[in-house]
Every structure is written in C-alpha cells, then in structure tokens.
C-alpha cells in the first residue's frame, strides 16, 4: 500500500508593537511584516498590549496584513491593548469584530 502524505507546516509570527503605530512608524512596520509575508508566513499574532497610540495609518497596516493573509488562507490575531485610546480606536472602527482578539476578556 502506498500512502499519500501531505505535510502542512505553518509558521506563526508574533509581533509586539511597544511604541506608537502611527503615520511615522507605520511604513517601517508594514515593510517588516511584508518581509515575513515574502518568506511565506501567513499566520500572525500582533501584540498591541503595549501600544500606547494608533492612528489610521496603523489601522491601514493591520487591515492590509489581514487581507493578504486571508487571501493565502492565513490568519491575523490581535492581542488586546491596555491603552484605552487604542481600545477605543479598535472598537469605533469595529476592528474588534473583524479581527480575532486575544486577551480581551481579561482587559479592564
């Protein structure tokens, strides 16, 4: 009997963003994430627990990453931020419903 084996190896990258994710830092963050995508990574955990501020440029990085990962069968999960500003930004934009969220239950 000849077995057919299909081995699936998936890498998950966890990225912690301890500083602001804004118009100044977003291009560099996007560039670094795109390097991982180019290496075949399609599953990400973006740790926003220590991110003090995020603006629309930061949101654009996240939604772009999500779109690209989903197109390749991957996922993007967010670690719930401690910053009330970032929490509010995710809630008002409904990103908290679009992304899988880790650690929201234990927040505040």
PDB file of C-alpha atoms in Angstrom:
ATOM      1  CA  UNK A   1       0.000   0.000   0.000  1.00  0.00           C
ATOM      2  CA  UNK A   2       1.350   3.384  -0.930  1.00  0.00           C
ATOM      3  CA  UNK A   3       0.470   6.162   1.489  1.00  0.00           C
ATOM      4  CA  UNK A   4      -0.174   9.691   0.371  1.00  0.00           C
ATOM      5  CA  UNK A   5       1.256  12.148   2.833  1.00  0.00           C
ATOM      6  CA  UNK A   6       0.662  15.883   2.724  1.00  0.00           C
ATOM      7  CA  UNK A   7       2.668  17.578   5.457  1.00  0.00           C
ATOM      8  CA  UNK A   8       1.442  21.035   6.438  1.00  0.00           C
ATOM      9  CA  UNK A   9       3.923  23.216   8.259  1.00  0.00           C
ATOM     10  CA  UNK A  10       2.602  26.587   9.350  1.00  0.00           C
ATOM     11  CA  UNK A  11       4.655  29.279  10.996  1.00  0.00           C
ATOM     12  CA  UNK A  12       3.018  31.795  13.258  1.00  0.00           C
ATOM     13  CA  UNK A  13       4.871  35.030  13.884  1.00  0.00           C
ATOM     14  CA  UNK A  14       4.124  37.095  16.991  1.00  0.00           C
ATOM     15  CA  UNK A  15       4.949  40.768  16.591  1.00  0.00           C
ATOM     16  CA  UNK A  16       4.906  43.060  19.622  1.00  0.00           C
ATOM     17  CA  UNK A  17       4.479  46.763  18.902  1.00  0.00           C
ATOM     18  CA  UNK A  18       5.637  48.544  22.077  1.00  0.00           C
ATOM     19  CA  UNK A  19       5.567  52.039  20.572  1.00  0.00           C
ATOM     20  CA  UNK A  20       3.153  54.168  18.633  1.00  0.00           C
ATOM     21  CA  UNK A  21       1.647  52.716  15.457  1.00  0.00           C
ATOM     22  CA  UNK A  22       1.079  55.898  13.522  1.00  0.00           C
ATOM     23  CA  UNK A  23       1.908  57.708  10.307  1.00  0.00           C
ATOM     24  CA  UNK A  24       5.579  57.899  11.320  1.00  0.00           C
ATOM     25  CA  UNK A  25       6.111  54.241  12.295  1.00  0.00           C
ATOM     26  CA  UNK A  26       3.529  52.516  10.046  1.00  0.00           C
ATOM     27  CA  UNK A  27       5.701  52.364   6.893  1.00  0.00           C
ATOM     28  CA  UNK A  28       8.528  50.619   8.760  1.00  0.00           C
ATOM     29  CA  UNK A  29       6.136  48.186  10.473  1.00  0.00           C
ATOM     30  CA  UNK A  30       4.474  47.411   7.131  1.00  0.00           C
ATOM     31  CA  UNK A  31       7.850  46.813   5.488  1.00  0.00           C
ATOM     32  CA  UNK A  32       8.904  44.378   8.218  1.00  0.00           C
ATOM     33  CA  UNK A  33       5.591  42.488   8.040  1.00  0.00           C
ATOM     34  CA  UNK A  34       5.898  42.266   4.254  1.00  0.00           C
ATOM     35  CA  UNK A  35       9.296  40.596   4.654  1.00  0.00           C
ATOM     36  CA  UNK A  36       7.655  37.832   6.671  1.00  0.00           C
ATOM     37  CA  UNK A  37       4.879  37.523   4.094  1.00  0.00           C
ATOM     38  CA  UNK A  38       7.512  37.177   1.365  1.00  0.00           C
ATOM     39  CA  UNK A  39       9.059  34.313   3.370  1.00  0.00           C
ATOM     40  CA  UNK A  40       5.705  32.506   3.316  1.00  0.00           C
ATOM     41  CA  UNK A  41       4.399  33.372   6.768  1.00  0.00           C
ATOM     42  CA  UNK A  42       0.594  33.682   6.691  1.00  0.00           C
ATOM     43  CA  UNK A  43      -0.308  33.499  10.394  1.00  0.00           C
ATOM     44  CA  UNK A  44       0.372  36.472  12.645  1.00  0.00           C
ATOM     45  CA  UNK A  45      -0.309  37.497  16.225  1.00  0.00           C
ATOM     46  CA  UNK A  46       0.028  41.265  16.514  1.00  0.00           C
ATOM     47  CA  UNK A  47       0.580  42.172  20.163  1.00  0.00           C
ATOM     48  CA  UNK A  48      -0.900  45.598  20.835  1.00  0.00           C
ATOM     49  CA  UNK A  49      -0.827  45.196  24.621  1.00  0.00           C
ATOM     50  CA  UNK A  50       1.872  47.856  24.985  1.00  0.00           C
ATOM     51  CA  UNK A  51       0.924  50.059  22.020  1.00  0.00           C
ATOM     52  CA  UNK A  52       0.040  53.481  23.502  1.00  0.00           C
ATOM     53  CA  UNK A  53      -1.364  55.073  20.337  1.00  0.00           C
ATOM     54  CA  UNK A  54      -2.635  54.032  16.915  1.00  0.00           C
ATOM     55  CA  UNK A  55      -3.976  56.195  14.108  1.00  0.00           C
ATOM     56  CA  UNK A  56      -5.484  55.483  10.685  1.00  0.00           C
ATOM     57  CA  UNK A  57      -2.067  54.659   9.218  1.00  0.00           C
ATOM     58  CA  UNK A  58      -1.665  51.938  11.831  1.00  0.00           C
ATOM     59  CA  UNK A  59      -5.158  50.640  11.107  1.00  0.00           C
ATOM     60  CA  UNK A  60      -4.291  50.518   7.400  1.00  0.00           C
ATOM     61  CA  UNK A  61      -1.248  48.342   8.148  1.00  0.00           C
ATOM     62  CA  UNK A  62      -3.412  45.905  10.107  1.00  0.00           C
ATOM     63  CA  UNK A  63      -6.181  45.659   7.519  1.00  0.00           C
ATOM     64  CA  UNK A  64      -3.653  45.241   4.695  1.00  0.00           C
ATOM     65  CA  UNK A  65      -1.960  42.417   6.585  1.00  0.00           C
ATOM     66  CA  UNK A  66      -5.312  40.766   7.310  1.00  0.00           C
ATOM     67  CA  UNK A  67      -6.369  40.929   3.661  1.00  0.00           C
ATOM     68  CA  UNK A  68      -3.101  39.470   2.396  1.00  0.00           C
ATOM     69  CA  UNK A  69      -3.089  36.678   4.986  1.00  0.00           C
ATOM     70  CA  UNK A  70      -6.702  35.709   4.361  1.00  0.00           C
ATOM     71  CA  UNK A  71      -6.055  35.583   0.611  1.00  0.00           C
ATOM     72  CA  UNK A  72      -3.402  32.960   1.362  1.00  0.00           C
ATOM     73  CA  UNK A  73      -5.512  31.017   3.883  1.00  0.00           C
ATOM     74  CA  UNK A  74      -3.849  32.587   6.918  1.00  0.00           C
ATOM     75  CA  UNK A  75      -4.965  34.478   9.986  1.00  0.00           C
ATOM     76  CA  UNK A  76      -4.178  37.622  11.935  1.00  0.00           C
ATOM     77  CA  UNK A  77      -4.982  37.792  15.633  1.00  0.00           C
ATOM     78  CA  UNK A  78      -4.604  40.868  17.804  1.00  0.00           C
ATOM     79  CA  UNK A  79      -3.593  40.923  21.459  1.00  0.00           C
ATOM     80  CA  UNK A  80      -5.987  43.368  23.124  1.00  0.00           C
ATOM     81  CA  UNK A  81      -4.293  46.666  24.018  1.00  0.00           C
ATOM     82  CA  UNK A  82      -4.044  48.069  27.536  1.00  0.00           C
ATOM     83  CA  UNK A  83      -4.265  51.619  26.193  1.00  0.00           C
ATOM     84  CA  UNK A  84      -7.814  52.948  26.347  1.00  0.00           C
ATOM     85  CA  UNK A  85      -7.101  55.065  23.280  1.00  0.00           C
ATOM     86  CA  UNK A  86      -6.156  52.032  21.190  1.00  0.00           C
ATOM     87  CA  UNK A  87      -9.085  50.029  22.611  1.00  0.00           C
ATOM     88  CA  UNK A  88     -11.448  52.841  21.616  1.00  0.00           C
ATOM     89  CA  UNK A  89      -9.908  53.054  18.142  1.00  0.00           C
ATOM     90  CA  UNK A  90     -10.389  49.316  17.572  1.00  0.00           C
ATOM     91  CA  UNK A  91     -13.950  49.433  18.901  1.00  0.00           C
ATOM     92  CA  UNK A  92     -15.087  52.526  16.972  1.00  0.00           C
ATOM     93  CA  UNK A  93     -13.727  51.144  13.703  1.00  0.00           C
ATOM     94  CA  UNK A  94     -15.209  47.708  14.508  1.00  0.00           C
ATOM     95  CA  UNK A  95     -11.796  46.143  14.055  1.00  0.00           C
ATOM     96  CA  UNK A  96     -12.521  44.351  17.328  1.00  0.00           C
ATOM     97  CA  UNK A  97     -15.184  42.418  15.380  1.00  0.00           C
ATOM     98  CA  UNK A  98     -13.145  41.905  12.215  1.00  0.00           C
ATOM     99  CA  UNK A  99     -10.021  40.508  13.886  1.00  0.00           C
ATOM    100  CA  UNK A 100      -9.739  37.587  16.277  1.00  0.00           C
ATOM    101  CA  UNK A 101      -8.875  39.158  19.635  1.00  0.00           C
ATOM    102  CA  UNK A 102      -6.722  37.547  22.319  1.00  0.00           C
ATOM    103  CA  UNK A 103      -6.990  38.654  25.947  1.00  0.00           C
ATOM    104  CA  UNK A 104      -9.975  40.949  25.692  1.00  0.00           C
ATOM    105  CA  UNK A 105     -11.838  39.166  28.477  1.00  0.00           C
ATOM    106  CA  UNK A 106      -9.104  39.979  30.995  1.00  0.00           C
ATOM    107  CA  UNK A 107      -8.883  43.632  29.973  1.00  0.00           C
ATOM    108  CA  UNK A 108     -10.027  46.239  32.454  1.00  0.00           C
TER     109      UNK A 108
END
